[in-house]
Amino acid sequence: KAGVTQTPRYLIKTRGQQVTLSCSPISGHRSVSWYQQTPGQGLQFLFEYFSETQRNKGNFPGRFSGRQFSNSRSEMNVSTLELGDSALYLCASSPTLGTGGREQYFGPGTRLTVT
Amino acid sequence: AQSVTQLDSQVPVFEEAPVELRCNYSSSVSVYLFWYVQYPNQGLQLLLKYLSGSTLVKSINGFEAEFNKSQTSFHLRKPSVHISDTAEYFCAVSATDNNDMRFGAGTRLTVKP
């Protein structure tokens, strides 16, 4: 099975612009979660989608949004970029939404640099 | 909500020496515990996990971790490290009754020759 793929891998944007990141989960996985990873804050949960619905949301401003399509692919959008948005954005997929010690499978991430 | 504290941000160690990466968690409910590893320029990979049963869990590459409920710890150990173990290690916790997974800040393990 192919793993979680994220595109693009690297991105450079200017303050004030917007950006869209894409994540394709492992085939058959219906849950997609997004995380922001920075040296100062570590891994922070952004949101989780399951069956095209946002099921869980972290503590990020409304500039961060996402969606999931019927094929489980997910996109994350950040509007009005700020310098502090520079980070590695990780996507993780999982077969289910429920509990049970589910493992999340991570993609390689998209490195976003805001200048 | 649950939380995780990784007590060491960096751990340098010589090749073939033993290593312990410390992780403590806080939760008012039962938890599942995980260790993930991140190699440079890659995403996170699951190393091992504790769900229930035996408190000692092992990975295929020689790491092991022990769930200690009384000390709320889940320390990761390896008796003899290799250069290839150099990476960042994340401890994570999720409550058994929700989907909220929290990660620690990470421990950078550097294995020196």
JSON list of C-alpha atoms in Angstrom, two decimals:
[
{"chain": "A", "resi": 1, "resn": "LYS", "atom": "CA", "xyz": [0.00, 0.00, 0.00]},
{"chain": "A", "resi": 2, "resn": "ALA", "atom": "CA", "xyz": [1.21, 3.49, -0.76]},
{"chain": "A", "resi": 3, "resn": "GLY", "atom": "CA", "xyz": [1.78, 5.66, 2.27]},
{"chain": "A", "resi": 4, "resn": "VAL", "atom": "CA", "xyz": [0.40, 9.08, 3.06]},
{"chain": "A", "resi": 5, "resn": "THR", "atom": "CA", "xyz": [1.45, 11.59, 0.44]},
{"chain": "A", "resi": 6, "resn": "GLN", "atom": "CA", "xyz": [1.62, 15.33, 0.83]},
{"chain": "A", "resi": 7, "resn": "THR", "atom": "CA", "xyz": [2.08, 17.96, -1.83]},
{"chain": "A", "resi": 8, "resn": "PRO", "atom": "CA", "xyz": [3.95, 20.13, -2.26]},
{"chain": "A", "resi": 9, "resn": "ARG", "atom": "CA", "xyz": [6.90, 19.13, -0.10]},
{"chain": "A", "resi": 10, "resn": "TYR", "atom": "CA", "xyz": [8.31, 22.63, 0.07]},
{"chain": "A", "resi": 11, "resn": "LEU", "atom": "CA", "xyz": [6.65, 26.00, -0.32]},
{"chain": "A", "resi": 12, "resn": "ILE", "atom": "CA", "xyz": [7.79, 29.59, 0.02]},
{"chain": "A", "resi": 13, "resn": "LYS", "atom": "CA", "xyz": [5.15, 32.29, 0.38]},
{"chain": "A", "resi": 14, "resn": "THR", "atom": "CA", "xyz": [5.02, 35.95, 1.26]},
{"chain": "A", "resi": 15, "resn": "ARG", "atom": "CA", "xyz": [3.21, 37.46, 4.21]},
{"chain": "A", "resi": 16, "resn": "GLY", "atom": "CA", "xyz": [-0.41, 38.15, 3.43]},
{"chain": "A", "resi": 17, "resn": "GLN", "atom": "CA", "xyz": [-0.71, 35.46, 0.77]},
{"chain": "A", "resi": 18, "resn": "GLN", "atom": "CA", "xyz": [-2.73, 32.30, 1.16]},
{"chain": "A", "resi": 19, "resn": "VAL", "atom": "CA", "xyz": [-1.66, 28.71, 0.69]},
{"chain": "A", "resi": 20, "resn": "THR", "atom": "CA", "xyz": [-3.30, 25.35, 0.11]},
{"chain": "A", "resi": 21, "resn": "LEU", "atom": "CA", "xyz": [-1.66, 22.10, 1.13]},
{"chain": "A", "resi": 22, "resn": "SER", "atom": "CA", "xyz": [-2.82, 18.69, -0.01]},
{"chain": "A", "resi": 23, "resn": "CYS", "atom": "CA", "xyz": [-2.83, 15.29, 1.66]},
{"chain": "A", "resi": 24, "resn": "SER", "atom": "CA", "xyz": [-3.74, 11.91, 0.21]},
{"chain": "A", "resi": 25, "resn": "PRO", "atom": "CA", "xyz": [-4.31, 9.29, 2.92]},
{"chain": "A", "resi": 26, "resn": "ILE", "atom": "CA", "xyz": [-3.54, 5.62, 2.74]},
{"chain": "A", "resi": 27, "resn": "SER", "atom": "CA", "xyz": [-6.09, 3.81, 0.61]},
{"chain": "A", "resi": 28, "resn": "GLY", "atom": "CA", "xyz": [-9.07, 2.86, 2.76]},
{"chain": "A", "resi": 29, "resn": "HIS", "atom": "CA", "xyz": [-8.30, 5.34, 5.52]},
{"chain": "A", "resi": 30, "resn": "ARG", "atom": "CA", "xyz": [-11.15, 7.74, 6.18]},
{"chain": "A", "resi": 31, "resn": "SER", "atom": "CA", "xyz": [-9.69, 9.89, 8.93]},
{"chain": "A", "resi": 32, "resn": "VAL", "atom": "CA", "xyz": [-7.21, 12.64, 8.15]},
{"chain": "A", "resi": 33, "resn": "SER", "atom": "CA", "xyz": [-5.61, 14.83, 10.79]},
{"chain": "A", "resi": 34, "resn": "TRP", "atom": "CA", "xyz": [-3.38, 17.85, 10.34]},
{"chain": "A", "resi": 35, "resn": "TYR", "atom": "CA", "xyz": [-0.58, 18.98, 12.63]},
{"chain": "A", "resi": 36, "resn": "GLN", "atom": "CA", "xyz": [1.73, 21.98, 12.72]},
{"chain": "A", "resi": 37, "resn": "GLN", "atom": "CA", "xyz": [5.28, 21.28, 13.82]},
{"chain": "A", "resi": 38, "resn": "THR", "atom": "CA", "xyz": [7.61, 24.10, 14.87]},
{"chain": "A", "resi": 39, "resn": "PRO", "atom": "CA", "xyz": [10.80, 24.08, 16.92]},
{"chain": "A", "resi": 40, "resn": "GLY", "atom": "CA", "xyz": [9.24, 26.22, 19.61]},
{"chain": "A", "resi": 41, "resn": "GLN", "atom": "CA", "xyz": [5.77, 24.71, 19.92]},
{"chain": "A", "resi": 42, "resn": "GLY", "atom": "CA", "xyz": [6.41, 21.14, 18.85]},
{"chain": "A", "resi": 43, "resn": "LEU", "atom": "CA", "xyz": [3.55, 19.19, 17.32]},
{"chain": "A", "resi": 44, "resn": "GLN", "atom": "CA", "xyz": [0.22, 20.94, 17.58]},
{"chain": "A", "resi": 45, "resn": "PHE", "atom": "CA", "xyz": [-3.05, 19.47, 16.44]},
{"chain": "A", "resi": 46, "resn": "LEU", "atom": "CA", "xyz": [-4.92, 21.54, 13.85]},
{"chain": "A", "resi": 47, "resn": "PHE", "atom": "CA", "xyz": [-8.01, 19.52, 12.93]},
{"chain": "A", "resi": 48, "resn": "GLU", "atom": "CA", "xyz": [-9.34, 16.11, 12.00]},
{"chain": "A", "resi": 49, "resn": "TYR", "atom": "CA", "xyz": [-11.69, 15.15, 9.20]},
{"chain": "A", "resi": 50, "resn": "PHE", "atom": "CA", "xyz": [-13.68, 11.99, 8.83]},
{"chain": "A", "resi": 51, "resn": "SER", "atom": "CA", "xyz": [-16.17, 11.28, 6.07]},
{"chain": "A", "resi": 52, "resn": "GLU", "atom": "CA", "xyz": [-15.88, 14.85, 4.78]},
{"chain": "A", "resi": 53, "resn": "THR", "atom": "CA", "xyz": [-16.80, 16.36, 8.16]},
{"chain": "A", "resi": 54, "resn": "GLN", "atom": "CA", "xyz": [-14.55, 18.15, 10.59]},
{"chain": "A", "resi": 55, "resn": "ARG", "atom": "CA", "xyz": [-14.75, 16.12, 13.79]},
{"chain": "A", "resi": 56, "resn": "ASN", "atom": "CA", "xyz": [-12.18, 17.75, 15.99]},
{"chain": "A", "resi": 57, "resn": "LYS", "atom": "CA", "xyz": [-10.37, 21.08, 16.02]},
{"chain": "A", "resi": 58, "resn": "GLY", "atom": "CA", "xyz": [-7.30, 22.41, 17.77]},
{"chain": "A", "resi": 59, "resn": "ASN", "atom": "CA", "xyz": [-6.70, 25.87, 19.08]},
{"chain": "A", "resi": 60, "resn": "PHE", "atom": "CA", "xyz": [-5.77, 27.73, 15.92]},
{"chain": "A", "resi": 61, "resn": "PRO", "atom": "CA", "xyz": [-7.22, 30.93, 14.45]},
{"chain": "A", "resi": 62, "resn": "GLY", "atom": "CA", "xyz": [-9.86, 30.86, 11.76]},
{"chain": "A", "resi": 63, "resn": "ARG", "atom": "CA", "xyz": [-7.20, 31.59, 9.12]},
{"chain": "A", "resi": 64, "resn": "PHE", "atom": "CA", "xyz": [-6.52, 27.87, 9.24]},
{"chain": "A", "resi": 65, "resn": "SER", "atom": "CA", "xyz": [-9.19, 25.82, 7.54]},
{"chain": "A", "resi": 66, "resn": "GLY", "atom": "CA", "xyz": [-9.52, 22.50, 5.86]},
{"chain": "A", "resi": 67, "resn": "ARG", "atom": "CA", "xyz": [-11.77, 20.18, 3.99]},
{"chain": "A", "resi": 68, "resn": "GLN", "atom": "CA", "xyz": [-12.02, 16.57, 3.00]},
{"chain": "A", "resi": 69, "resn": "PHE", "atom": "CA", "xyz": [-13.29, 15.19, -0.25]},
{"chain": "A", "resi": 70, "resn": "SER", "atom": "CA", "xyz": [-15.37, 12.08, -0.90]},
{"chain": "A", "resi": 71, "resn": "ASN", "atom": "CA", "xyz": [-12.21, 10.11, -1.77]},
{"chain": "A", "resi": 72, "resn": "SER", "atom": "CA", "xyz": [-10.80, 11.04, 1.69]},
{"chain": "A", "resi": 73, "resn": "ARG", "atom": "CA", "xyz": [-8.18, 13.36, 0.25]},
{"chain": "A", "resi": 74, "resn": "SER", "atom": "CA", "xyz": [-7.82, 16.47, 2.34]},
{"chain": "A", "resi": 75, "resn": "GLU", "atom": "CA", "xyz": [-6.69, 20.02, 1.82]},
{"chain": "A", "resi": 76, "resn": "MET", "atom": "CA", "xyz": [-5.60, 22.56, 4.35]},
{"chain": "A", "resi": 77, "resn": "ASN", "atom": "CA", "xyz": [-5.75, 26.28, 3.67]},
{"chain": "A", "resi": 78, "resn": "VAL", "atom": "CA", "xyz": [-4.04, 29.11, 5.47]},
{"chain": "A", "resi": 79, "resn": "SER", "atom": "CA", "xyz": [-5.12, 32.63, 4.57]},
{"chain": "A", "resi": 80, "resn": "THR", "atom": "CA", "xyz": [-3.34, 35.89, 5.25]},
{"chain": "A", "resi": 81, "resn": "LEU", "atom": "CA", "xyz": [-0.06, 34.22, 6.03]},
{"chain": "A", "resi": 82, "resn": "GLU", "atom": "CA", "xyz": [2.06, 35.45, 8.90]},
{"chain": "A", "resi": 83, "resn": "LEU", "atom": "CA", "xyz": [5.76, 34.87, 9.55]},
{"chain": "A", "resi": 84, "resn": "GLY", "atom": "CA", "xyz": [4.82, 32.65, 12.48]},
{"chain": "A", "resi": 85, "resn": "ASP", "atom": "CA", "xyz": [3.04, 30.25, 10.15]},
{"chain": "A", "resi": 86, "resn": "SER", "atom": "CA", "xyz": [6.39, 28.99, 8.93]},
{"chain": "A", "resi": 87, "resn": "ALA", "atom": "CA", "xyz": [6.40, 25.35, 9.95]},
{"chain": "A", "resi": 88, "resn": "LEU", "atom": "CA", "xyz": [6.31, 21.76, 8.88]},
{"chain": "A", "resi": 89, "resn": "TYR", "atom": "CA", "xyz": [2.70, 20.76, 8.29]},
{"chain": "A", "resi": 90, "resn": "LEU", "atom": "CA", "xyz": [2.09, 17.08, 8.80]},
{"chain": "A", "resi": 91, "resn": "CYS", "atom": "CA", "xyz": [-0.87, 15.09, 7.69]},
{"chain": "A", "resi": 92, "resn": "ALA", "atom": "CA", "xyz": [-1.78, 11.78, 9.31]},
{"chain": "A", "resi": 93, "resn": "SER", "atom": "CA", "xyz": [-4.34, 9.21, 8.28]},
{"chain": "A", "resi": 94, "resn": "SER", "atom": "CA", "xyz": [-6.10, 6.51, 10.21]},
{"chain": "A", "resi": 95, "resn": "PRO", "atom": "CA", "xyz": [-8.64, 3.84, 9.28]},
{"chain": "A", "resi": 96, "resn": "THR", "atom": "CA", "xyz": [-11.30, 4.96, 11.71]},
{"chain": "A", "resi": 97, "resn": "LEU", "atom": "CA", "xyz": [-12.40, 7.86, 13.82]},
{"chain": "A", "resi": 98, "resn": "GLY", "atom": "CA", "xyz": [-13.17, 5.91, 16.91]},
{"chain": "A", "resi": 99, "resn": "THR", "atom": "CA", "xyz": [-11.06, 4.98, 19.89]},
{"chain": "A", "resi": 100, "resn": "GLY", "atom": "CA", "xyz": [-9.08, 1.78, 20.27]},
{"chain": "A", "resi": 101, "resn": "GLY", "atom": "CA", "xyz": [-5.54, 3.06, 20.38]},
{"chain": "A", "resi": 102, "resn": "ARG", "atom": "CA", "xyz": [-5.65, 3.81, 16.72]},
{"chain": "A", "resi": 103, "resn": "GLU", "atom": "CA", "xyz": [-2.35, 4.38, 15.06]},
{"chain": "A", "resi": 104, "resn": "GLN", "atom": "CA", "xyz": [-1.89, 7.41, 12.88]},
{"chain": "A", "resi": 105, "resn": "TYR", "atom": "CA", "xyz": [0.23, 7.10, 9.74]},
{"chain": "A", "resi": 106, "resn": "PHE", "atom": "CA", "xyz": [2.10, 10.28, 8.95]},
{"chain": "A", "resi": 107, "resn": "GLY", "atom": "CA", "xyz": [3.10, 11.78, 5.65]},
{"chain": "A", "resi": 108, "resn": "PRO", "atom": "CA", "xyz": [6.51, 13.41, 5.07]},
{"chain": "A", "resi": 109, "resn": "GLY", "atom": "CA", "xyz": [5.09, 16.89, 5.59]},
{"chain": "A", "resi": 110, "resn": "THR", "atom": "CA", "xyz": [5.03, 20.15, 3.70]},
{"chain": "A", "resi": 111, "resn": "ARG", "atom": "CA", "xyz": [7.70, 22.63, 4.74]},
{"chain": "A", "resi": 112, "resn": "LEU", "atom": "CA", "xyz": [6.12, 26.11, 4.53]},
{"chain": "A", "resi": 113, "resn": "THR", "atom": "CA", "xyz": [8.35, 29.16, 4.74]},
{"chain": "A", "resi": 114, "resn": "VAL", "atom": "CA", "xyz": [6.73, 32.57, 4.98]},
{"chain": "A", "resi": 115, "resn": "THR", "atom": "CA", "xyz": [8.93, 35.55, 4.13]},
{"chain": "B", "resi": 1, "resn": "ALA", "atom": "CA", "xyz": [-7.39, 16.73, 28.90]},
{"chain": "B", "resi": 2, "resn": "GLN", "atom": "CA", "xyz": [-4.28, 14.63, 28.84]},
{"chain": "B", "resi": 3, "resn": "SER", "atom": "CA", "xyz": [-0.76, 15.95, 28.45]},
{"chain": "B", "resi": 4, "resn": "VAL", "atom": "CA", "xyz": [2.75, 14.64, 27.92]},
{"chain": "B", "resi": 5, "resn": "THR", "atom": "CA", "xyz": [6.11, 15.79, 29.23]},
{"chain": "B", "resi": 6, "resn": "GLN", "atom": "CA", "xyz": [9.33, 14.59, 27.71]},
{"chain": "B", "resi": 7, "resn": "LEU", "atom": "CA", "xyz": [11.93, 15.31, 30.31]},
{"chain": "B", "resi": 8, "resn": "ASP", "atom": "CA", "xyz": [14.95, 15.62, 28.03]},
{"chain": "B", "resi": 9, "resn": "SER", "atom": "CA", "xyz": [15.06, 17.76, 24.90]},
{"chain": "B", "resi": 10, "resn": "GLN", "atom": "CA", "xyz": [18.40, 16.31, 23.79]},
{"chain": "B", "resi": 11, "resn": "VAL", "atom": "CA", "xyz": [20.17, 13.07, 24.62]},
{"chain": "B", "resi": 12, "resn": "PRO", "atom": "CA", "xyz": [23.67, 12.51, 23.25]},
{"chain": "B", "resi": 13, "resn": "VAL", "atom": "CA", "xyz": [25.05, 9.01, 23.60]},
{"chain": "B", "resi": 14, "resn": "PHE", "atom": "CA", "xyz": [27.89, 6.95, 22.18]},
{"chain": "B", "resi": 15, "resn": "GLU", "atom": "CA", "xyz": [27.27, 4.07, 19.84]},
{"chain": "B", "resi": 16, "resn": "GLU", "atom": "CA", "xyz": [26.57, 0.72, 21.58]},
{"chain": "B", "resi": 17, "resn": "ALA", "atom": "CA", "xyz": [25.72, 2.47, 24.87]},
{"chain": "B", "resi": 18, "resn": "PRO", "atom": "CA", "xyz": [22.29, 2.06, 26.48]},
{"chain": "B", "resi": 19, "resn": "VAL", "atom": "CA", "xyz": [19.79, 4.89, 26.34]},
{"chain": "B", "resi": 20, "resn": "GLU", "atom": "CA", "xyz": [16.58, 5.91, 28.11]},
{"chain": "B", "resi": 21, "resn": "LEU", "atom": "CA", "xyz": [14.24, 8.61, 26.84]},
{"chain": "B", "resi": 22, "resn": "ARG", "atom": "CA", "xyz": [11.87, 9.72, 29.54]},
{"chain": "B", "resi": 23, "resn": "CYS", "atom": "CA", "xyz": [8.18, 10.42, 29.16]},
{"chain": "B", "resi": 24, "resn": "ASN", "atom": "CA", "xyz": [5.60, 11.30, 31.78]},
{"chain": "B", "resi": 25, "resn": "TYR", "atom": "CA", "xyz": [1.94, 11.83, 31.12]},
{"chain": "B", "resi": 26, "resn": "SER", "atom": "CA", "xyz": [-1.01, 13.34, 32.90]},
{"chain": "B", "resi": 27, "resn": "SER", "atom": "CA", "xyz": [-4.58, 12.20, 32.51]},
{"chain": "B", "resi": 28, "resn": "SER", "atom": "CA", "xyz": [-7.66, 11.77, 34.64]},
{"chain": "B", "resi": 29, "resn": "VAL", "atom": "CA", "xyz": [-8.83, 8.78, 32.57]},
{"chain": "B", "resi": 30, "resn": "SER", "atom": "CA", "xyz": [-7.33, 5.65, 31.11]},
{"chain": "B", "resi": 31, "resn": "VAL", "atom": "CA", "xyz": [-4.88, 6.21, 28.30]},
{"chain": "B", "resi": 32, "resn": "TYR", "atom": "CA", "xyz": [-3.13, 4.69, 25.36]},
{"chain": "B", "resi": 33, "resn": "LEU", "atom": "CA", "xyz": [0.55, 5.54, 24.99]},
{"chain": "B", "resi": 34, "resn": "PHE", "atom": "CA", "xyz": [2.75, 5.76, 21.94]},
{"chain": "B", "resi": 35, "resn": "TRP", "atom": "CA", "xyz": [6.32, 6.43, 20.89]},
{"chain": "B", "resi": 36, "resn": "TYR", "atom": "CA", "xyz": [6.91, 7.84, 17.43]},
{"chain": "B", "resi": 37, "resn": "VAL", "atom": "CA", "xyz": [10.25, 8.43, 15.70]},
{"chain": "B", "resi": 38, "resn": "GLN", "atom": "CA", "xyz": [11.01, 11.14, 13.16]},
{"chain": "B", "resi": 39, "resn": "TYR", "atom": "CA", "xyz": [14.08, 10.90, 10.96]},
{"chain": "B", "resi": 40, "resn": "PRO", "atom": "CA", "xyz": [15.37, 14.05, 9.24]},
{"chain": "B", "resi": 41, "resn": "ASN", "atom": "CA", "xyz": [13.06, 15.38, 6.55]},
{"chain": "B", "resi": 42, "resn": "GLN", "atom": "CA", "xyz": [10.50, 12.68, 7.18]},
{"chain": "B", "resi": 43, "resn": "GLY", "atom": "CA", "xyz": [7.17, 12.32, 8.89]},
{"chain": "B", "resi": 44, "resn": "LEU", "atom": "CA", "xyz": [6.59, 10.43, 12.12]},
{"chain": "B", "resi": 45, "resn": "GLN", "atom": "CA", "xyz": [6.65, 6.65, 12.26]},
{"chain": "B", "resi": 46, "resn": "LEU", "atom": "CA", "xyz": [5.10, 4.60, 15.04]},
{"chain": "B", "resi": 47, "resn": "LEU", "atom": "CA", "xyz": [7.79, 2.86, 17.07]},
{"chain": "B", "resi": 48, "resn": "LEU", "atom": "CA", "xyz": [5.64, 1.09, 19.64]},
{"chain": "B", "resi": 49, "resn": "LYS", "atom": "CA", "xyz": [2.42, 1.49, 21.58]},
{"chain": "B", "resi": 50, "resn": "TYR", "atom": "CA", "xyz": [0.76, 0.41, 24.79]},
{"chain": "B", "resi": 51, "resn": "LEU", "atom": "CA", "xyz": [-2.96, -0.29, 24.65]},
{"chain": "B", "resi": 52, "resn": "SER", "atom": "CA", "xyz": [-3.53, -2.85, 27.37]},
{"chain": "B", "resi": 53, "resn": "GLY", "atom": "CA", "xyz": [-2.16, -6.08, 28.75]},
{"chain": "B", "resi": 54, "resn": "SER", "atom": "CA", "xyz": [1.56, -6.50, 29.30]},
{"chain": "B", "resi": 55, "resn": "THR", "atom": "CA", "xyz": [3.08, -3.26, 30.49]},
{"chain": "B", "resi": 56, "resn": "LEU", "atom": "CA", "xyz": [6.31, -3.93, 28.60]},
{"chain": "B", "resi": 57, "resn": "VAL", "atom": "CA", "xyz": [6.06, -3.35, 24.86]},
{"chain": "B", "resi": 58, "resn": "LYS", "atom": "CA", "xyz": [8.80, -3.85, 22.30]},
{"chain": "B", "resi": 59, "resn": "SER", "atom": "CA", "xyz": [9.61, -2.65, 18.80]},
{"chain": "B", "resi": 60, "resn": "ILE", "atom": "CA", "xyz": [11.17, -4.69, 16.04]},
{"chain": "B", "resi": 61, "resn": "ASN", "atom": "CA", "xyz": [14.41, -2.70, 16.15]},
{"chain": "B", "resi": 62, "resn": "GLY", "atom": "CA", "xyz": [15.28, -3.30, 19.79]},
{"chain": "B", "resi": 63, "resn": "PHE", "atom": "CA", "xyz": [13.48, -0.46, 21.58]},
{"chain": "B", "resi": 64, "resn": "GLU", "atom": "CA", "xyz": [11.17, -1.18, 24.48]},
{"chain": "B", "resi": 65, "resn": "ALA", "atom": "CA", "xyz": [8.98, 0.89, 26.76]},
{"chain": "B", "resi": 66, "resn": "GLU", "atom": "CA", "xyz": [7.27, 0.11, 30.03]},
{"chain": "B", "resi": 67, "resn": "PHE", "atom": "CA", "xyz": [3.96, 1.54, 31.10]},
{"chain": "B", "resi": 68, "resn": "ASN", "atom": "CA", "xyz": [4.10, 2.49, 34.77]},
{"chain": "B", "resi": 69, "resn": "LYS", "atom": "CA", "xyz": [0.68, 3.58, 35.92]},
{"chain": "B", "resi": 70, "resn": "SER", "atom": "CA", "xyz": [1.69, 4.53, 39.45]},
{"chain": "B", "resi": 71, "resn": "GLN", "atom": "CA", "xyz": [4.44, 6.82, 38.16]},
{"chain": "B", "resi": 72, "resn": "THR", "atom": "CA", "xyz": [2.47, 7.86, 35.07]},
{"chain": "B", "resi": 73, "resn": "SER", "atom": "CA", "xyz": [5.50, 7.15, 32.93]},
{"chain": "B", "resi": 74, "resn": "PHE", "atom": "CA", "xyz": [6.25, 5.46, 29.63]},
{"chain": "B", "resi": 75, "resn": "HIS", "atom": "CA", "xyz": [10.03, 5.62, 29.27]},
{"chain": "B", "resi": 76, "resn": "LEU", "atom": "CA", "xyz": [11.69, 4.35, 26.10]},
{"chain": "B", "resi": 77, "resn": "ARG", "atom": "CA", "xyz": [14.85, 2.26, 26.38]},
{"chain": "B", "resi": 78, "resn": "LYS", "atom": "CA", "xyz": [17.35, 0.53, 24.18]},
{"chain": "B", "resi": 79, "resn": "PRO", "atom": "CA", "xyz": [20.26, -1.54, 25.56]},
{"chain": "B", "resi": 80, "resn": "SER", "atom": "CA", "xyz": [22.65, -0.73, 22.72]},
{"chain": "B", "resi": 81, "resn": "VAL", "atom": "CA", "xyz": [22.12, 2.11, 20.24]},
{"chain": "B", "resi": 82, "resn": "HIS", "atom": "CA", "xyz": [23.35, 2.45, 16.68]},
{"chain": "B", "resi": 83, "resn": "ILE", "atom": "CA", "xyz": [24.27, 5.49, 14.63]},
{"chain": "B", "resi": 84, "resn": "SER", "atom": "CA", "xyz": [21.09, 4.90, 12.64]},
{"chain": "B", "resi": 85, "resn": "ASP", "atom": "CA", "xyz": [18.98, 5.50, 15.77]},
{"chain": "B", "resi": 86, "resn": "THR", "atom": "CA", "xyz": [19.81, 9.20, 15.56]},
{"chain": "B", "resi": 87, "resn": "ALA", "atom": "CA", "xyz": [16.42, 10.88, 15.24]},
{"chain": "B", "resi": 88, "resn": "GLU", "atom": "CA", "xyz": [13.77, 12.78, 17.15]},
{"chain": "B", "resi": 89, "resn": "TYR", "atom": "CA", "xyz": [11.50, 10.72, 19.37]},
{"chain": "B", "resi": 90, "resn": "PHE", "atom": "CA", "xyz": [8.01, 11.76, 20.38]},
{"chain": "B", "resi": 91, "resn": "CYS", "atom": "CA", "xyz": [5.93, 10.36, 23.18]},
{"chain": "B", "resi": 92, "resn": "ALA", "atom": "CA", "xyz": [2.16, 10.65, 22.69]},
{"chain": "B", "resi": 93, "resn": "VAL", "atom": "CA", "xyz": [-0.93, 9.94, 24.75]},
{"chain": "B", "resi": 94, "resn": "SER", "atom": "CA", "xyz": [-4.57, 9.60, 23.92]},
{"chain": "B", "resi": 95, "resn": "ALA", "atom": "CA", "xyz": [-7.44, 8.97, 26.26]},
{"chain": "B", "resi": 96, "resn": "THR", "atom": "CA", "xyz": [-9.28, 5.73, 25.69]},
{"chain": "B", "resi": 97, "resn": "ASP", "atom": "CA", "xyz": [-12.61, 7.53, 25.42]},
{"chain": "B", "resi": 98, "resn": "ASN", "atom": "CA", "xyz": [-11.75, 10.21, 22.85]},
{"chain": "B", "resi": 99, "resn": "ASN", "atom": "CA", "xyz": [-9.69, 10.84, 19.74]},
{"chain": "B", "resi": 100, "resn": "ASP", "atom": "CA", "xyz": [-7.53, 13.60, 21.14]},
{"chain": "B", "resi": 101, "resn": "MET", "atom": "CA", "xyz": [-3.87, 12.61, 20.78]},
{"chain": "B", "resi": 102, "resn": "ARG", "atom": "CA", "xyz": [-1.31, 14.84, 22.49]},
{"chain": "B", "resi": 103, "resn": "PHE", "atom": "CA", "xyz": [2.39, 14.79, 21.68]},
{"chain": "B", "resi": 104, "resn": "GLY", "atom": "CA", "xyz": [5.35, 15.65, 23.83]},
{"chain": "B", "resi": 105, "resn": "ALA", "atom": "CA", "xyz": [7.88, 18.25, 22.72]},
{"chain": "B", "resi": 106, "resn": "GLY", "atom": "CA", "xyz": [10.25, 15.58, 21.46]},
{"chain": "B", "resi": 107, "resn": "THR", "atom": "CA", "xyz": [13.68, 14.27, 22.44]},
{"chain": "B", "resi": 108, "resn": "ARG", "atom": "CA", "xyz": [16.51, 14.52, 19.98]},
{"chain": "B", "resi": 109, "resn": "LEU", "atom": "CA", "xyz": [18.67, 11.42, 20.28]},
{"chain": "B", "resi": 110, "resn": "THR", "atom": "CA", "xyz": [22.14, 11.81, 18.81]},
{"chain": "B", "resi": 111, "resn": "VAL", "atom": "CA", "xyz": [24.30, 8.72, 18.62]},
{"chain": "B", "resi": 112, "resn": "LYS", "atom": "CA", "xyz": [27.99, 9.46, 18.28]},
{"chain": "B", "resi": 113, "resn": "PRO", "atom": "CA", "xyz": [30.65, 7.05, 16.99]}
]
